[in-house]
């Protein structure tokens, strides 16, 4: 499989010359401005289908060839897009089966983007034909270094073709209707299916209370989208086997399991849109880092930052400008967590349409004398200094399990609370680990754990086959596991474990969860630790019995005051912790600081100040430490000895980071 192996840091953005074909002066000026901004990599033609195939079967690629030729003459490269993210009106008009059908059974009108059926043979035929034509014409063009396949796949279609594909998927999953009926527990409310044809996607006007169905449908939507991408990629790989493919994934997007895209991606890529400057930049940065740490782990390789805004977005309630320094800081932040490119949406602001006020490198003013352009040009000057970082891996010894099947099952589960706050809880654990100043991998349940010293598995509600054994062997060999409330409740089919929760993890955690109390929003209980510390806890409180585990903390209130709230089970050479409720980030950060120290995972820098993040990458030429100030005030940090690649000056000892300041230290190895 080809990899993204650029010898330089890719820097650029979505470029939509199709919108400016009647302005050759602007297209020419773009090249001058790209060079001035230190931009060398553009994603071209993402939504250009109407321009590429204005009528069925009539292709017009000459304008694109002109653009790519001009790129090649000027040392600019391209991720060439396949245009399947939006399609021309003629197609919807003549072949309505390409239009998406909603869950209520109604077919959409033409409009917006990703409004198509991923199963439709007609849509697949059109996509295949244009992808083939693009690959034949440009697959060996000197400017093209990769494929940007479609754009932010998302959503689902409920048409008859998709229903049939869903039934085939279910036959492969379960083999027989008996097996499906058992797995979905269809005896409940008389749901038993007696023929495959009775199966239908979940719908507000039909079935949506069979959890096996809702979970299977979500799995199917990912499966079918991956299958669609595979079909898109086939002609690209066949005609241009040297070019790597990607599709841009979205921030913690619930609808698709990103880990399942591993089989169709040559490199992963991600669109990053934090709300910088809204309230708490440290939280925004932690959330972005969580996403980076997921995307990097899809293939366990560096990824492309496919989109970010050089200025403000246009789709928040209130769209803040990036404050001085934030553009370089946020770009370095992605690189720190494994990005090997820094790209934007978009290069030049569209003159009309829905995104005309979305930030872009070149604004409607049309020249380089803007704050945003200078910010981008600064990134363009800095990235070449970091060339040694390219391809470098993230040496994480701590991991957090965030699993989409688990997320879907928890999201559907009824009781003890409608909202279980899985995403929020996982984020709190991630943020606490981040505050400890360590590198983190965010992985799914299937991942290999052998490189980690500590694994956090918040709300591991669904324990899939083999996972309990894997966690046991991880701890047995000396690993530290941290589990929380709502763990070990259901199997892969969403059937409850019999014999007591946490089901297959009971031996490892050494606790039995007899009941779970639910707290109202704003209501708290209290954890009282044996060492005298106390903190509030919320959302869910498991009432547990320590079987082989030792009790480290108890509940402070309600009828279960005095029952265990935090336990540890010594298991083989390692330790399995159980936090039976949901404490806040402060408690968790303290907790993880101790666990990491015990597990021998040292922080990347000593005395990390509040609001400062650290991340590292390990490359052929040594280790690179990124220290980034999101605190909103100047801070002092302790840097290791080496060279600060941002300034070229020697680093070591106390250094001051200004507001939105950063240091990237190439560490001098002892
Ligand atoms: C997404 C899309 C882009 C653009 C940006 C705007 O990431 O991929 O086409 O709409 O959002 O923020
Ligand atoms: Zn469909």
XYZ file of C-alpha atoms and ligand atoms in Angstrom:
683
model
C 0.000 0.000 0.000
C 1.350 3.457 -0.862
C 1.966 5.744 2.115
C 1.935 9.481 2.555
C 5.658 10.012 2.458
C 6.151 13.619 1.562
C 9.743 14.806 1.963
C 8.384 18.176 3.127
C 5.707 19.404 5.484
C 2.531 19.731 3.457
C 0.986 23.163 3.960
C -2.056 24.459 2.121
C -5.756 23.901 1.925
C -8.914 23.158 0.004
C -8.562 24.937 -3.304
C -11.641 25.436 -5.444
C -10.468 26.903 -8.767
C -13.677 25.605 -10.355
C -15.415 28.580 -8.716
C -13.072 31.017 -10.462
C -12.790 29.684 -13.992
C -13.932 33.005 -15.444
C -11.193 34.824 -13.538
C -7.839 33.705 -14.973
C -6.291 36.733 -13.275
C -7.329 35.365 -9.873
C -6.129 31.843 -10.661
C -2.759 33.304 -11.630
C -2.629 35.481 -8.539
C -3.392 32.411 -6.393
C -0.069 30.875 -7.402
C 1.857 33.995 -6.409
C 0.051 34.130 -3.078
C 0.533 30.408 -2.389
C 4.270 30.783 -2.791
C 4.250 33.894 -0.648
C 2.383 32.031 2.129
C 4.746 29.055 1.987
C 1.890 26.851 0.792
C 2.852 23.790 -1.199
C -0.078 21.366 -0.985
C -3.649 21.975 -2.124
C -6.706 19.704 -2.087
C -8.289 20.314 -5.451
C -11.709 19.650 -6.916
C -13.526 18.401 -3.813
C -16.939 19.694 -4.866
C -16.225 20.153 -8.555
C -18.419 17.483 -10.127
C -20.627 20.002 -11.954
C -17.541 21.584 -13.455
C -15.899 18.235 -14.276
C -18.965 16.599 -15.852
C -21.381 19.376 -16.783
C -23.584 16.922 -18.683
C -23.871 13.187 -18.366
C -20.798 11.640 -19.972
C -19.281 14.952 -21.118
C -16.116 15.579 -19.161
C -14.334 18.892 -18.990
C -10.969 18.386 -17.301
C -8.961 21.020 -19.165
C -9.349 23.685 -16.495
C -8.109 21.214 -13.888
C -5.153 20.278 -16.037
C -4.230 23.964 -16.341
C -4.298 24.296 -12.560
C -2.210 21.167 -11.987
C 0.292 22.153 -14.691
C 0.712 25.529 -13.078
C 1.207 23.815 -9.726
C 3.909 21.581 -11.181
C 5.721 24.577 -12.669
C 5.695 26.285 -9.282
C 6.587 23.501 -6.861
C 3.051 23.133 -5.526
C 1.503 19.691 -5.024
C -2.064 18.445 -4.920
C -4.280 15.962 -3.218
C -6.670 15.414 -6.080
C -10.243 14.957 -4.921
C -12.898 12.590 -6.107
C -16.075 14.653 -6.338
C -18.562 12.259 -4.746
C -19.361 14.542 -1.799
C -21.924 16.433 -3.898
C -23.276 15.743 -7.345
C -24.679 17.617 -10.324
C -28.398 18.309 -10.561
C -28.735 16.455 -13.871
C -27.946 13.202 -12.113
C -30.591 13.569 -9.405
C -33.113 14.635 -12.011
C -32.548 11.744 -14.389
C -31.725 9.026 -11.823
C -33.700 9.716 -8.643
C -32.442 6.482 -7.067
C -29.178 8.316 -6.297
C -31.088 10.545 -3.856
C -31.063 9.610 -0.215
C -34.143 8.203 1.511
C -34.843 9.336 5.052
C -35.611 7.082 7.984
C -39.311 7.887 7.604
C -39.164 6.385 4.103
C -39.468 9.651 2.153
C -36.973 10.430 -0.620
C -35.042 13.698 -0.378
C -35.060 16.345 -3.045
C -31.817 17.366 -4.748
C -29.719 19.635 -2.580
C -26.987 20.124 -0.002
C -24.135 17.577 -0.018
C -23.833 13.888 0.847
C -27.437 13.562 -0.050
C -26.966 10.284 -1.866
C -27.355 6.571 -1.476
C -24.139 4.649 -0.815
C -25.691 1.451 -2.166
C -27.240 2.647 -5.424
C -25.530 0.885 -8.361
C -26.299 3.966 -10.464
C -24.488 6.307 -8.079
C -21.603 3.889 -7.738
C -21.386 3.623 -11.538
C -21.170 7.401 -11.959
C -18.587 7.693 -9.179
C -16.542 4.888 -10.639
C -16.651 6.432 -14.081
C -15.474 9.873 -13.018
C -12.861 8.466 -10.625
C -11.523 6.284 -13.434
C -11.411 9.227 -15.804
C -9.639 11.419 -13.236
C -7.116 8.696 -12.472
C -6.428 8.073 -16.158
C -5.937 11.736 -16.895
C -4.119 12.858 -13.728
C -2.975 9.736 -11.863
C 0.558 10.257 -13.118
C 0.562 14.044 -13.171
C 3.736 15.322 -11.479
C 1.773 17.625 -9.156
C -0.509 14.920 -7.763
C 0.756 13.249 -4.568
C -2.409 11.643 -3.227
C -6.179 11.295 -3.411
C -8.654 13.168 -1.260
C -11.542 10.730 -1.603
C -14.959 12.362 -1.329
C -15.393 14.664 1.668
C -16.451 13.931 5.220
C -18.541 10.846 4.525
C -21.599 10.881 6.735
C -25.268 10.123 7.137
C -27.254 7.129 6.000
C -29.791 6.158 3.377
C -32.895 4.061 4.054
C -33.969 3.215 0.493
C -34.996 -0.274 -0.574
C -31.526 -0.939 -2.012
C -30.019 -0.095 1.384
C -32.616 -2.259 3.168
C -31.620 -5.207 0.979
C -27.923 -4.564 1.633
C -28.701 -4.341 5.366
C -30.427 -7.739 5.258
C -27.423 -9.270 3.484
C -25.173 -7.711 6.126
C -27.331 -9.267 8.871
C -27.179 -12.679 7.189
C -23.385 -12.467 7.240
C -23.407 -11.292 10.870
C -25.813 -13.874 12.277
C -26.095 -16.700 9.758
C -29.605 -17.708 10.772
C -32.746 -15.905 11.870
C -32.726 -18.008 15.018
C -29.322 -16.647 15.925
C -30.470 -13.098 15.159
C -33.659 -13.498 17.185
C -31.678 -14.776 20.124
C -29.021 -12.043 19.894
C -31.651 -9.329 19.640
C -33.807 -10.889 22.387
C -36.831 -10.540 20.165
C -39.073 -12.542 22.478
C -39.478 -9.229 24.296
C -42.628 -7.385 23.062
C -43.251 -10.141 20.526
C -40.618 -8.958 18.086
C -39.600 -12.336 16.665
C -38.679 -12.153 12.972
C -39.801 -15.086 10.845
C -38.461 -13.939 7.484
C -35.427 -11.826 6.536
C -37.704 -9.593 4.475
C -39.322 -8.343 7.722
C -36.086 -6.666 8.756
C -36.022 -2.925 8.226
C -33.769 -0.075 9.333
C -34.720 1.732 12.562
C -37.314 4.420 11.984
C -39.318 6.898 14.059
C -42.412 5.554 12.317
C -41.374 1.924 12.753
C -39.090 -0.133 14.932
C -36.513 1.637 17.056
C -36.683 -0.119 20.400
C -34.861 -3.330 19.515
C -31.331 -2.520 20.607
C -29.825 -5.321 18.530
C -31.417 -3.678 15.498
C -30.310 -0.138 16.237
C -26.774 -1.285 17.011
C -26.590 -3.475 13.906
C -27.849 -0.629 11.739
C -25.075 1.659 12.987
C -22.541 -1.059 12.282
C -24.066 -1.487 8.835
C -23.867 2.233 8.020
C -20.128 2.199 8.723
C -19.769 -1.050 6.793
C -21.626 0.331 3.777
C -19.734 3.624 3.798
C -16.409 1.786 3.958
C -17.637 -0.433 1.133
C -18.539 2.644 -0.904
C -15.092 4.087 -0.284
C -13.501 0.791 -1.306
C -15.403 1.022 -4.587
C -14.236 4.623 -5.023
C -10.638 3.673 -4.403
C -10.491 0.623 -6.695
C -9.897 2.527 -9.965
C -7.565 4.993 -8.229
C -5.288 2.236 -6.922
C -5.480 0.240 -10.124
C -4.542 3.122 -12.407
C -2.164 4.994 -10.080
C -0.845 2.416 -7.594
C 1.795 4.820 -6.282
C -0.716 7.370 -4.952
C -1.992 7.033 -1.360
C -5.670 7.646 -0.627
C -7.430 9.193 2.320
C -10.790 10.582 3.266
C -11.173 13.365 5.802
C -12.755 12.243 9.081
C -14.792 14.476 11.390
C -14.485 15.368 15.059
C -15.792 12.469 17.170
C -18.502 11.995 14.558
C -20.983 9.574 16.090
C -22.318 8.146 12.852
C -19.214 6.307 11.597
C -16.656 4.203 13.412
C -13.336 5.719 12.253
C -11.353 2.629 13.249
C -13.209 0.580 10.611
C -11.765 2.860 7.908
C -8.293 1.421 8.503
C -8.811 -1.113 5.727
C -9.484 1.508 3.043
C -7.108 4.303 4.037
C -3.467 4.584 3.036
C -3.192 7.512 5.401
C -5.711 8.983 7.808
C -6.775 12.604 7.728
C -8.874 14.834 9.894
C -10.760 18.132 9.900
C -10.151 20.080 13.080
C -12.410 22.923 14.166
C -12.060 23.832 17.846
C -13.879 26.893 19.067
C -10.698 28.778 19.962
C -11.259 31.807 22.119
C -14.773 30.785 23.174
C -14.352 30.055 26.872
C -11.544 27.715 27.787
C -8.771 27.116 25.259
C -7.234 24.361 27.391
C -10.481 22.393 27.104
C -10.666 23.101 23.372
C -7.066 21.938 23.002
C -7.678 18.783 25.032
C -10.707 17.975 22.903
C -8.734 18.523 19.701
C -5.910 16.377 21.086
C -8.378 13.588 21.890
C -9.450 13.640 18.267
C -5.876 13.706 16.954
C -5.037 10.766 19.206
C -7.941 8.822 17.700
C -7.155 9.642 14.078
C -3.470 8.784 14.511
C -4.454 5.418 15.955
C -6.697 4.446 13.040
C -3.552 3.362 11.183
C -1.039 3.920 13.985
C 0.824 6.336 11.758
C 1.082 10.095 11.321
C -1.956 11.660 9.668
C -2.825 14.704 7.606
C -4.518 17.709 9.172
C -6.753 18.031 6.123
C -8.745 21.037 7.286
C -8.592 23.729 9.940
C -9.575 27.345 9.691
C -6.885 29.986 9.291
C -9.275 32.462 10.887
C -12.864 31.933 12.053
C -15.463 29.364 10.991
C -18.957 30.430 9.903
C -21.089 27.764 11.551
C -20.797 28.343 15.303
C -23.483 30.446 16.977
C -20.727 32.984 17.501
C -17.580 32.588 15.402
C -14.546 34.005 17.199
C -11.452 35.160 15.363
C -8.221 33.384 16.224
C -6.322 35.587 18.621
C -2.692 36.537 17.881
C -0.445 33.503 18.121
C -3.292 30.980 18.088
C -2.899 30.077 14.437
C 0.709 28.944 14.791
C -0.022 27.369 18.178
C -3.033 25.397 16.951
C -1.126 24.258 13.853
C 1.821 23.072 15.964
C -0.683 21.383 18.278
C -1.805 19.115 15.422
C 1.806 18.386 14.459
C 2.606 17.594 18.089
C -0.054 14.884 18.042
C 1.016 13.295 14.768
C -0.007 15.524 11.853
C 2.444 15.572 8.953
C 0.564 18.327 7.118
C -1.180 21.558 8.069
C -4.073 22.362 5.743
C -7.001 24.701 5.770
C -10.516 25.162 4.680
C -10.113 27.034 2.462
C -7.510 28.750 0.338
C -9.657 31.568 -1.043
C -12.984 32.736 0.361
C -15.904 31.850 -1.888
C -17.612 34.909 -3.256
C -21.104 33.560 -2.690
C -22.939 30.702 -1.116
C -23.159 29.310 2.369
C -19.478 29.584 3.227
C -18.730 33.038 1.885
C -17.853 34.282 5.364
C -15.865 31.234 6.447
C -12.258 32.125 7.163
C -9.779 31.491 4.344
C -6.139 32.226 3.667
C -7.083 34.799 1.034
C -10.063 36.896 2.032
C -12.437 38.823 -0.207
C -9.908 41.649 -0.019
C -7.832 39.461 -2.333
C -4.302 40.353 -1.225
C -1.626 39.365 1.238
C -1.870 42.376 3.537
C -4.093 40.773 6.147
C -3.488 39.432 9.632
C -4.727 35.983 8.579
C -2.409 35.823 5.591
C 0.547 36.814 7.762
C -0.416 34.127 10.310
C -0.501 31.511 7.564
C 2.789 32.705 6.098
C 4.329 32.365 9.557
C 3.273 28.699 9.673
C 4.741 28.405 6.179
C 8.086 29.653 7.517
C 8.046 27.472 10.634
C 7.056 24.075 9.194
C 10.279 23.544 7.164
C 12.228 23.815 10.439
C 10.323 20.768 11.680
C 11.132 18.491 8.726
C 12.818 16.007 11.093
C 9.445 15.436 12.730
C 7.925 14.034 9.518
C 7.018 10.391 9.921
C 7.948 10.426 13.616
C 5.730 8.287 15.823
C 4.036 9.050 19.136
C 5.655 7.032 21.924
C 2.533 6.745 24.099
C 2.707 4.502 27.165
C -0.787 5.469 28.269
C -3.918 4.619 26.320
C -7.589 5.394 26.585
C -10.210 3.063 25.134
C -12.942 4.897 23.249
C -14.968 2.436 21.254
C -17.764 3.237 18.815
C -19.778 0.030 19.418
C -19.617 0.812 23.118
C -20.651 4.393 22.418
C -23.601 3.311 20.288
C -24.791 0.714 22.798
C -24.502 3.129 25.717
C -26.251 5.809 23.702
C -29.205 3.495 23.127
C -29.381 1.981 26.592
C -32.436 2.923 28.603
C -31.705 3.501 32.253
C -30.466 4.117 34.820
C -30.193 7.494 33.120
C -31.251 8.619 29.667
C -27.913 10.359 29.138
C -25.005 8.348 30.471
C -22.386 10.907 29.416
C -19.992 8.425 27.848
C -18.338 11.004 25.596
C -18.074 13.502 28.466
C -16.684 10.896 30.836
C -14.144 9.648 28.309
C -13.141 13.244 27.652
C -12.693 13.918 31.391
C -10.396 10.923 31.694
C -8.497 11.975 28.589
C -8.198 15.535 29.822
C -6.966 14.367 33.210
C -4.305 12.213 31.554
C -3.356 15.126 29.312
C -2.899 17.291 32.404
C -0.366 14.754 33.616
C 1.755 15.674 30.598
C 2.011 12.288 28.916
C 1.467 11.070 25.359
C -1.806 9.180 24.941
C -3.120 6.755 22.349
C -6.886 6.614 21.974
C -7.830 3.143 20.783
C -10.809 0.878 20.303
C -11.467 -2.354 22.176
C -9.752 -4.395 19.493
C -6.349 -2.697 19.838
C -3.161 -4.410 20.926
C -2.202 -3.242 24.437
C 1.323 -4.569 24.619
C 3.089 -1.201 24.329
C 1.199 0.428 27.213
C 1.846 0.699 30.919
C -1.559 2.205 31.724
C -4.928 1.766 30.050
C -7.964 3.868 30.982
C -11.254 2.271 29.975
C -14.037 4.612 31.116
C -17.553 3.143 30.939
C -16.541 -0.058 29.184
C -20.195 -1.047 29.095
C -19.837 -3.479 26.203
C -17.135 -6.099 26.573
C -16.610 -7.787 23.223
C -15.292 -11.346 22.908
C -11.638 -11.657 23.849
C -11.426 -8.232 25.488
C -11.643 -9.445 29.094
C -8.897 -11.991 28.419
C -6.753 -9.320 26.794
C -7.196 -6.924 29.709
C -6.454 -9.706 32.169
C -3.229 -10.580 30.428
C -2.300 -6.880 30.196
C -2.690 -6.442 33.959
C -1.209 -9.855 34.749
C 2.016 -8.750 33.066
C 2.233 -5.598 35.168
C -0.156 -3.168 33.464
C -2.422 -0.685 35.226
C -6.088 -0.662 34.224
C -8.548 2.029 35.274
C -12.240 1.196 34.844
C -15.273 3.175 35.964
C -18.986 2.981 36.611
C -21.122 1.364 33.901
C -18.560 -1.320 33.088
C -19.068 -4.914 32.002
C -22.826 -4.823 31.401
C -23.386 -6.233 27.893
C -21.751 -8.427 25.274
C -21.143 -7.634 21.598
C -24.832 -8.161 20.829
C -25.919 -5.814 23.631
C -27.190 -8.741 25.745
C -26.635 -8.308 29.472
C -24.073 -10.536 31.138
C -25.716 -12.980 33.522
C -24.318 -13.734 36.939
C -23.486 -10.173 37.991
C -21.730 -7.103 36.588
C -19.005 -6.336 35.585
C -19.500 -9.668 33.833
C -16.275 -11.021 32.380
C -14.251 -8.285 34.130
C -15.362 -9.295 37.622
C -12.318 -11.455 38.311
C -9.913 -8.786 37.063
C -11.522 -5.860 38.876
C -12.315 -7.895 41.971
C -15.681 -6.198 42.482
C -19.344 -7.086 42.072
C -21.676 -4.278 41.036
C -24.966 -5.042 42.685
C -26.917 -1.887 41.756
C -26.399 1.491 40.102
C -27.939 4.708 41.387
C -28.597 7.599 39.000
C -28.124 11.227 39.994
C -30.024 14.216 38.603
C -28.107 16.832 36.646
C -26.472 19.025 39.254
C -26.904 16.437 42.021
C -23.722 15.030 43.547
C -22.533 12.435 45.996
C -19.063 12.408 47.487
C -15.976 10.228 47.307
C -13.989 10.081 50.551
C -10.552 8.640 49.986
C -8.818 6.706 52.739
C -6.004 9.285 52.697
C -8.447 12.028 53.694
C -9.041 13.645 50.297
C -12.625 14.098 49.172
C -14.345 15.130 45.970
C -17.798 15.408 44.457
C -19.046 12.790 42.033
C -22.007 12.810 39.685
C -24.207 11.043 37.129
C -23.964 7.384 38.181
C -22.960 5.616 41.366
C -22.359 1.874 41.206
C -23.049 0.153 44.497
C -20.226 -2.344 44.604
C -18.885 -5.079 46.818
C -15.127 -5.435 46.970
C -14.577 -9.161 46.460
C -10.835 -9.488 46.046
C -10.220 -5.733 45.608
C -8.994 -3.358 48.321
C -11.064 -0.268 49.084
C -9.308 3.078 48.517
C -12.306 5.369 48.871
C -15.954 5.281 49.968
C -19.160 7.130 49.208
C -19.797 9.971 51.614
C -23.574 10.321 51.404
C -26.964 8.724 50.869
C -27.948 5.257 52.062
C -24.815 3.813 50.458
C -22.430 6.065 52.394
C -19.522 3.886 53.478
C -19.790 1.560 50.480
C -16.701 1.364 48.244
C -16.348 4.069 45.572
C -12.727 3.477 44.528
C -10.976 0.114 44.648
C -7.845 -1.615 43.436
C -7.367 -5.281 42.686
C -3.813 -6.586 42.603
C -3.797 -8.997 39.720
C -0.613 -10.785 38.710
C 2.103 -8.164 38.466
C -0.358 -5.325 37.834
C -3.303 -3.433 39.280
C -6.909 -3.019 38.213
C -8.615 0.093 39.588
C -12.344 0.687 39.747
C -13.822 4.163 40.121
C -17.477 3.356 40.720
C -18.802 6.804 39.844
C -17.948 9.980 37.914
C -15.587 12.338 39.726
C -14.387 15.559 38.091
C -11.228 16.240 36.106
C -9.309 17.577 39.140
C -9.709 14.335 41.078
C -8.901 12.278 38.000
C -5.767 14.278 37.210
C -4.465 13.667 40.749
C -5.476 10.044 40.530
C -3.731 9.485 37.207
C -0.622 11.352 38.336
C -0.169 8.743 41.073
C -1.059 5.805 38.822
C 1.353 6.945 36.101
C 4.142 7.410 38.639
C 3.534 3.916 40.014
C 3.487 2.538 36.480
C 6.804 4.221 35.719
C 5.466 6.624 33.088
C 7.295 9.909 33.543
C 5.679 13.205 32.494
C 7.174 14.771 29.386
C 8.143 17.825 31.411
C 8.300 18.526 35.116
C 5.712 20.777 36.793
C 3.481 21.296 33.788
C 1.647 24.571 34.485
C -2.160 24.641 34.268
C -3.330 25.244 30.717
C -0.078 24.065 29.133
C 0.003 20.895 27.061
C 2.920 18.670 26.132
C 3.209 15.991 23.480
C 6.154 14.289 21.854
C 7.182 12.487 18.695
C 10.033 10.053 18.248
C 11.771 10.080 14.884
C 14.883 8.751 13.241
C 16.808 11.877 14.304
C 15.695 11.826 17.896
C 12.834 12.992 20.060
C 10.823 16.161 19.663
C 8.985 17.716 22.578
C 6.146 20.162 21.940
C 5.157 22.432 24.825
C 2.101 24.587 24.104
C 0.574 27.347 26.154
C -3.230 27.401 26.032
C -3.570 29.050 29.434
C -4.235 32.567 28.173
C -1.373 33.993 30.224
C 2.427 33.937 30.105
C 3.878 30.894 31.892
C 7.234 29.498 32.923
C 8.026 25.966 31.811
C 10.912 23.585 32.429
C 12.380 22.530 29.102
C 14.784 19.646 28.569
C 18.182 20.324 27.015
C 18.223 20.582 23.270
C 17.395 23.045 20.527
C 14.160 24.993 20.282
C 13.367 24.494 16.606
C 11.051 27.514 16.537
C 13.859 29.919 17.401
C 17.009 27.921 16.659
C 18.240 28.771 20.179
C 19.479 26.314 22.764
C 16.793 25.118 25.171
C 17.104 23.813 28.718
C 15.874 24.853 32.136
C 13.286 27.516 32.794
C 11.778 29.258 29.793
C 8.923 31.686 29.437
C 6.095 30.971 27.016
C 4.014 33.978 26.076
C 0.231 33.821 25.659
C -0.426 31.284 22.861
C 3.303 30.597 22.759
C 5.009 27.271 22.121
C 8.397 25.595 22.111
C 9.444 22.605 20.025
C 12.566 21.103 21.503
C 14.683 18.608 19.635
C 15.933 16.827 22.711
C 19.636 16.283 23.166
C 19.904 12.584 23.935
C 21.941 11.889 27.051
C -16.105 20.802 6.676
C -16.084 20.540 5.180
C -15.624 21.706 4.369
C -16.173 23.003 4.913
C -15.771 23.135 6.360
C -16.187 24.448 6.971
O -14.994 20.383 7.332
O -15.311 19.426 4.838
O -16.040 21.515 3.033
O -17.558 22.997 4.788
O -16.378 22.103 7.091
O -15.774 24.547 8.316
Zn -30.006 3.819 -0.327
